[in-house]
Amino acid sequence: MSPTEPASAPLLEVSGLAKSFGDHEVLRSIDFTLHAGKVLVLIGPSGSGKTTVLRSLNGLEQPDAGTISVAGGEVEIDFGLPVPVGKRLALRDRSAMVFQHYNLFPHLTVLQNVTEGPIVVQKRARADAEAEALALLERVGLGDKRDAYPFELSGGQQQRVGIVRAVALRPQLLLFDEPTSSLDPELVGDVLTVMKELADEGWTMVIVTHELVFARQVADEVLFLDGGVIVERGAPERLFTAPTQERTKQFLNRLLFPF
Ligand code: ADP
Ligand code: MG
């Protein structure tokens, strides 16, 4: 890029995001930006508001204040004003979420789980959606499970279907909420490998995870949330090895030495 060219606008800009449940202020004022192709990792204690941030980005939660802007303002919402339903749905369309507990539809096969969104919501042609879904399932080693039901799969397999389901929506932003925290330890690696490949392919991702070795490999930036604010942020190699805030140090220490 020549010095005269303006830097490209971030894919995602979040400013002053706040959310209370009753008198519990879960998010106080959250600010961050994320450029296309970058990976942001959120860490923080249970109850610090990580899931609420992801759900707000995905239009599942309505913040009380703040703004979210996607794709240089193609979708821009000021939550301090009444939000039209159409805008909230537009925000939702830009991202896809991978959940802690997979959240697959139990009565649908693997292939149906993956193609439901593209066919029913996005109105894509069934043949195209199925071909793409199968190619994605093959890539994560689940081509032979297309007709299986979720209960027939291990947690690691279910979560790989969850990831394929999100990718099949072709969102601009992939959101992951502690995607490996429900898995038996020996199943974690396959899921992280898939996520690492997506990061290498250039997907823009926001990931809540406490897999620090993985986070260090994929994250461009790490945010440490506590008490509804970003206590510290930085590149993983700096934040994980030389945190400046006492709360960050304590949290990382507890992760590394839980007892
Ligand atoms: P984290 O993902 O960091 O553990 P969450 O964003 O899930 O944190 O939750 C932050 C706080 O908000 C928690 O204390 C949680 O109990 C509360 N909370 C989340 N969702 C709701 C809700 N729908 N109603 C009431 N309280 C909620
Ligand atoms: Mg959570």
Coordinates of C-alpha atoms and ligand atoms in Angstrom, one line a residue:
M1 CA 0.0 0.0 0.0
S2 CA 1.4 3.4 -0.9
P3 CA 1.5 6.0 1.9
T4 CA -1.1 8.2 0.2
E5 CA -3.7 5.4 0.1
P6 CA -6.2 5.6 3.1
A7 CA -6.1 2.5 5.3
S8 CA -9.1 0.4 4.6
A9 CA -12.1 0.8 6.9
P10 CA -12.4 -1.9 9.6
L11 CA -14.8 -4.7 9.0
L12 CA -16.2 -4.3 12.4
E13 CA -16.3 -1.2 14.7
V14 CA -17.8 -1.4 18.2
S15 CA -18.0 1.7 20.3
G16 CA -19.4 2.3 23.8
L17 CA -21.4 -0.9 23.9
A18 CA -23.3 -1.2 27.1
K19 CA -25.9 -3.7 28.4
S20 CA -27.6 -4.3 31.7
F21 CA -29.9 -7.1 32.8
G22 CA -32.1 -5.4 35.4
D23 CA -29.7 -3.5 37.6
H24 CA -26.7 -5.7 36.7
E25 CA -24.4 -3.8 34.3
V26 CA -23.0 -6.6 32.3
L27 CA -21.2 -4.5 29.6
R28 CA -20.2 -1.0 30.6
S29 CA -18.4 0.4 27.6
I30 CA -16.9 -1.9 25.1
D31 CA -14.8 -0.6 22.2
F32 CA -12.8 -2.4 19.6
T33 CA -12.3 -2.6 15.9
L34 CA -11.5 -5.5 13.7
H35 CA -10.1 -5.5 10.2
A36 CA -11.0 -8.1 7.5
G37 CA -9.0 -11.2 7.8
K38 CA -8.0 -10.6 11.4
V39 CA -8.7 -12.7 14.5
L40 CA -9.8 -11.2 17.8
V41 CA -9.8 -13.4 20.9
L42 CA -11.8 -12.5 24.0
I43 CA -10.8 -13.9 27.4
G44 CA -12.1 -13.2 30.8
P45 CA -13.7 -14.8 33.9
S46 CA -17.1 -16.4 33.8
G47 CA -19.7 -13.7 33.9
S48 CA -17.5 -11.0 32.5
G49 CA -19.8 -10.4 29.5
K50 CA -18.0 -12.3 26.7
T51 CA -21.1 -14.2 25.5
T52 CA -23.1 -10.9 25.7
V53 CA -20.6 -9.3 23.4
L54 CA -20.9 -12.1 20.8
R55 CA -24.7 -12.2 21.1
S56 CA -24.8 -8.4 20.5
L57 CA -22.6 -8.7 17.4
N58 CA -24.9 -11.5 16.1
G59 CA -28.1 -9.5 16.8
L60 CA -29.3 -12.0 19.4
E61 CA -29.0 -9.4 22.2
Q62 CA -30.0 -5.8 22.1
P63 CA -27.5 -3.6 23.8
D64 CA -28.8 -0.5 25.7
A65 CA -26.2 1.9 24.2
G66 CA -23.3 2.1 21.9
T67 CA -22.8 1.5 18.2
I68 CA -21.9 -1.5 16.0
S69 CA -20.8 -0.8 12.4
V70 CA -20.1 -3.6 9.9
A71 CA -18.3 -3.3 6.5
G72 CA -17.5 0.4 6.6
G73 CA -21.0 1.4 7.7
E74 CA -23.0 -0.9 5.4
V75 CA -24.8 -1.9 8.5
E76 CA -24.6 0.7 11.3
I77 CA -26.7 0.6 14.5
D78 CA -26.8 3.1 17.3
F79 CA -28.4 1.2 20.2
G80 CA -29.1 4.5 22.0
L81 CA -31.9 5.0 19.4
P82 CA -34.8 2.8 18.6
V83 CA -33.5 0.0 16.3
P84 CA -35.7 -1.0 13.4
V85 CA -36.1 -4.8 13.1
G86 CA -34.7 -4.7 9.6
K87 CA -31.5 -3.3 10.8
R88 CA -31.2 -5.9 13.5
L89 CA -31.7 -8.6 11.0
A90 CA -29.2 -7.0 8.6
L91 CA -26.7 -7.1 11.5
R92 CA -27.5 -10.7 12.1
D93 CA -26.9 -11.7 8.5
R94 CA -23.4 -10.4 8.6
S95 CA -22.2 -13.0 11.1
A96 CA -22.6 -16.6 12.1
M97 CA -22.1 -18.1 15.5
V98 CA -20.6 -21.3 16.8
F99 CA -22.0 -22.1 20.2
Q100 CA -20.4 -23.7 23.3
H101 CA -23.0 -26.5 23.3
Y102 CA -23.1 -26.9 19.5
N103 CA -26.9 -26.1 19.3
L104 CA -27.4 -28.4 16.3
F105 CA -31.1 -29.2 15.4
P106 CA -31.5 -32.7 17.0
H107 CA -34.2 -33.8 14.5
L108 CA -32.2 -32.9 11.4
T109 CA -29.3 -34.9 9.8
V110 CA -25.8 -33.4 9.6
L111 CA -26.4 -32.3 6.0
Q112 CA -29.8 -30.8 6.8
N113 CA -28.3 -28.9 9.7
V114 CA -25.8 -27.4 7.4
T115 CA -28.1 -26.6 4.5
E116 CA -31.1 -25.3 6.5
G117 CA -29.8 -21.7 6.7
P118 CA -28.6 -21.5 3.1
I119 CA -31.8 -23.0 1.6
V120 CA -34.5 -21.8 4.0
V121 CA -33.2 -18.4 5.0
Q122 CA -30.9 -17.4 2.2
K123 CA -33.1 -19.0 -0.5
R124 CA -30.1 -20.6 -2.3
A125 CA -30.7 -23.5 -4.7
R126 CA -30.8 -26.8 -2.9
A127 CA -28.3 -28.5 -5.2
D128 CA -25.7 -25.8 -4.8
A129 CA -26.2 -25.6 -1.0
E130 CA -25.8 -29.3 -0.7
A131 CA -22.8 -29.5 -2.9
E132 CA -21.1 -26.8 -0.9
A133 CA -22.1 -28.3 2.4
L134 CA -20.7 -31.7 1.4
A135 CA -17.4 -30.2 0.3
L136 CA -17.1 -28.4 3.7
L137 CA -18.0 -31.6 5.6
E138 CA -15.4 -33.5 3.6
R139 CA -12.9 -30.9 4.5
V140 CA -13.4 -31.3 8.2
G141 CA -13.4 -35.1 7.9
L142 CA -17.2 -35.6 8.2
G143 CA -18.2 -36.4 4.6
D144 CA -19.3 -39.9 5.7
K145 CA -21.6 -38.4 8.4
R146 CA -23.9 -36.5 6.1
D147 CA -26.9 -38.6 7.0
A148 CA -26.2 -39.1 10.7
Y149 CA -28.1 -37.3 13.4
P150 CA -26.4 -35.2 16.0
F151 CA -26.9 -37.8 18.8
E152 CA -24.9 -40.3 16.7
L153 CA -21.8 -38.0 16.8
S154 CA -19.1 -37.3 19.3
G155 CA -19.0 -33.7 20.8
G156 CA -16.0 -33.0 18.6
Q157 CA -17.8 -34.1 15.5
Q158 CA -20.9 -32.1 16.5
Q159 CA -18.8 -29.0 16.9
R160 CA -17.2 -29.4 13.6
V161 CA -20.7 -29.6 12.1
G162 CA -21.5 -26.4 14.0
I163 CA -18.5 -24.7 12.4
V164 CA -19.4 -26.0 8.9
R165 CA -23.0 -24.8 9.5
A166 CA -21.7 -21.3 10.3
V167 CA -19.2 -21.2 7.3
A168 CA -21.9 -22.4 4.9
L169 CA -23.8 -19.1 5.6
R170 CA -20.8 -17.3 4.0
P171 CA -20.9 -14.6 6.7
Q172 CA -18.5 -11.8 6.8
L173 CA -17.7 -12.5 10.5
L174 CA -17.4 -15.9 12.3
L175 CA -18.2 -15.8 16.0
F176 CA -17.1 -18.6 18.4
D177 CA -18.3 -18.9 22.0
E178 CA -15.9 -21.2 23.9
P179 CA -16.2 -23.8 21.1
T180 CA -14.1 -26.4 22.8
S181 CA -15.0 -25.9 26.5
S182 CA -17.7 -28.7 26.5
L183 CA -15.4 -31.2 24.8
D184 CA -13.4 -34.1 26.2
P185 CA -9.8 -33.1 26.1
E186 CA -8.8 -35.5 23.3
L187 CA -11.5 -34.1 21.0
V188 CA -10.4 -30.5 21.4
G189 CA -7.5 -30.6 18.9
D190 CA -9.6 -31.5 15.8
V191 CA -11.9 -28.6 16.4
L192 CA -9.0 -26.1 17.0
T193 CA -7.3 -27.4 13.8
V194 CA -10.4 -26.6 11.8
M195 CA -10.5 -23.1 13.3
K196 CA -6.8 -22.6 12.6
E197 CA -7.4 -23.4 9.0
L198 CA -10.2 -20.9 8.8
A199 CA -8.0 -18.3 10.3
D200 CA -5.3 -19.1 7.8
E201 CA -7.8 -18.9 4.9
G202 CA -8.5 -15.3 5.9
W203 CA -11.8 -15.5 7.7
T204 CA -12.5 -12.7 10.1
M205 CA -13.2 -14.2 13.5
V206 CA -14.1 -13.2 17.0
I207 CA -13.3 -16.1 19.4
V208 CA -14.0 -16.5 23.1
T209 CA -11.5 -19.2 24.2
H210 CA -9.2 -20.0 27.0
E211 CA -7.1 -22.3 24.9
L212 CA -4.1 -20.0 25.3
V213 CA -1.6 -21.9 23.0
F214 CA -4.2 -21.8 20.2
A215 CA -5.1 -18.2 20.9
R216 CA -1.4 -17.3 20.7
Q217 CA -1.2 -18.9 17.3
V218 CA -4.3 -17.4 15.7
A219 CA -5.1 -14.1 17.5
D220 CA -4.0 -10.8 16.1
E221 CA -5.3 -9.1 19.2
V222 CA -6.6 -10.3 22.6
L223 CA -9.0 -8.5 24.8
F224 CA -9.2 -9.3 28.5
L225 CA -12.7 -8.5 29.8
D226 CA -13.6 -8.2 33.5
G227 CA -16.5 -6.6 35.1
G228 CA -18.0 -5.5 31.7
V229 CA -14.9 -3.5 30.6
I230 CA -11.9 -4.3 28.6
V231 CA -9.2 -4.3 31.3
E232 CA -6.3 -4.9 28.9
R233 CA -5.7 -5.5 25.2
G234 CA -2.8 -6.4 23.1
A235 CA -1.0 -8.8 20.8
P236 CA -1.1 -12.3 22.4
E237 CA 2.6 -12.7 22.7
R238 CA 2.7 -9.5 24.8
L239 CA -0.5 -9.8 26.7
F240 CA 0.1 -13.5 27.7
T241 CA 3.7 -13.0 28.7
A242 CA 3.9 -9.5 30.0
P243 CA 0.4 -8.3 31.1
T244 CA 0.5 -4.8 32.6
Q245 CA -2.7 -5.0 34.7
E246 CA -2.9 -6.8 38.0
R247 CA -6.2 -8.3 37.1
T248 CA -4.9 -9.7 33.9
K249 CA -1.9 -11.2 35.7
Q250 CA -4.2 -12.8 38.3
F251 CA -6.5 -14.2 35.7
L252 CA -3.8 -15.7 33.5
N253 CA -2.1 -17.1 36.6
R254 CA -5.3 -18.9 37.6
L255 CA -5.6 -20.3 34.1
L256 CA -2.1 -21.7 34.2
F257 CA -2.1 -22.8 37.8
P258 CA -5.7 -23.6 38.7
F259 CA -4.9 -25.0 42.2
Ligands
ADP1 P1 -19.5 -14.8 30.1 O1 -19.8 -15.3 28.7 O2 -18.3 -13.9 30.2 O3 -19.5 -15.8 31.1 P2 -22.1 -13.6 29.9 O4 -22.1 -12.6 28.9 O5 -22.8 -14.9 29.6 O6 -20.7 -13.8 30.5 O7 -23.0 -13.0 31.2 C1 -22.6 -11.9 31.9 C2 -23.5 -11.7 33.0 O8 -24.8 -11.4 32.5 C3 -23.7 -12.9 33.9 O9 -23.7 -12.5 35.2 C4 -25.0 -13.5 33.5 O10 -25.6 -14.2 34.5 C5 -25.7 -12.3 33.1 N1 -26.8 -12.6 32.0 C6 -26.5 -13.0 30.8 N2 -27.6 -13.1 30.0 C7 -28.6 -12.8 30.9 C8 -30.0 -12.7 30.7 N3 -30.6 -13.0 29.6 N4 -30.8 -12.3 31.8 C9 -30.2 -12.0 33.0 N5 -28.8 -12.0 33.2 C10 -28.1 -12.4 32.1
MG2 MG -20.0 -17.2 28.0

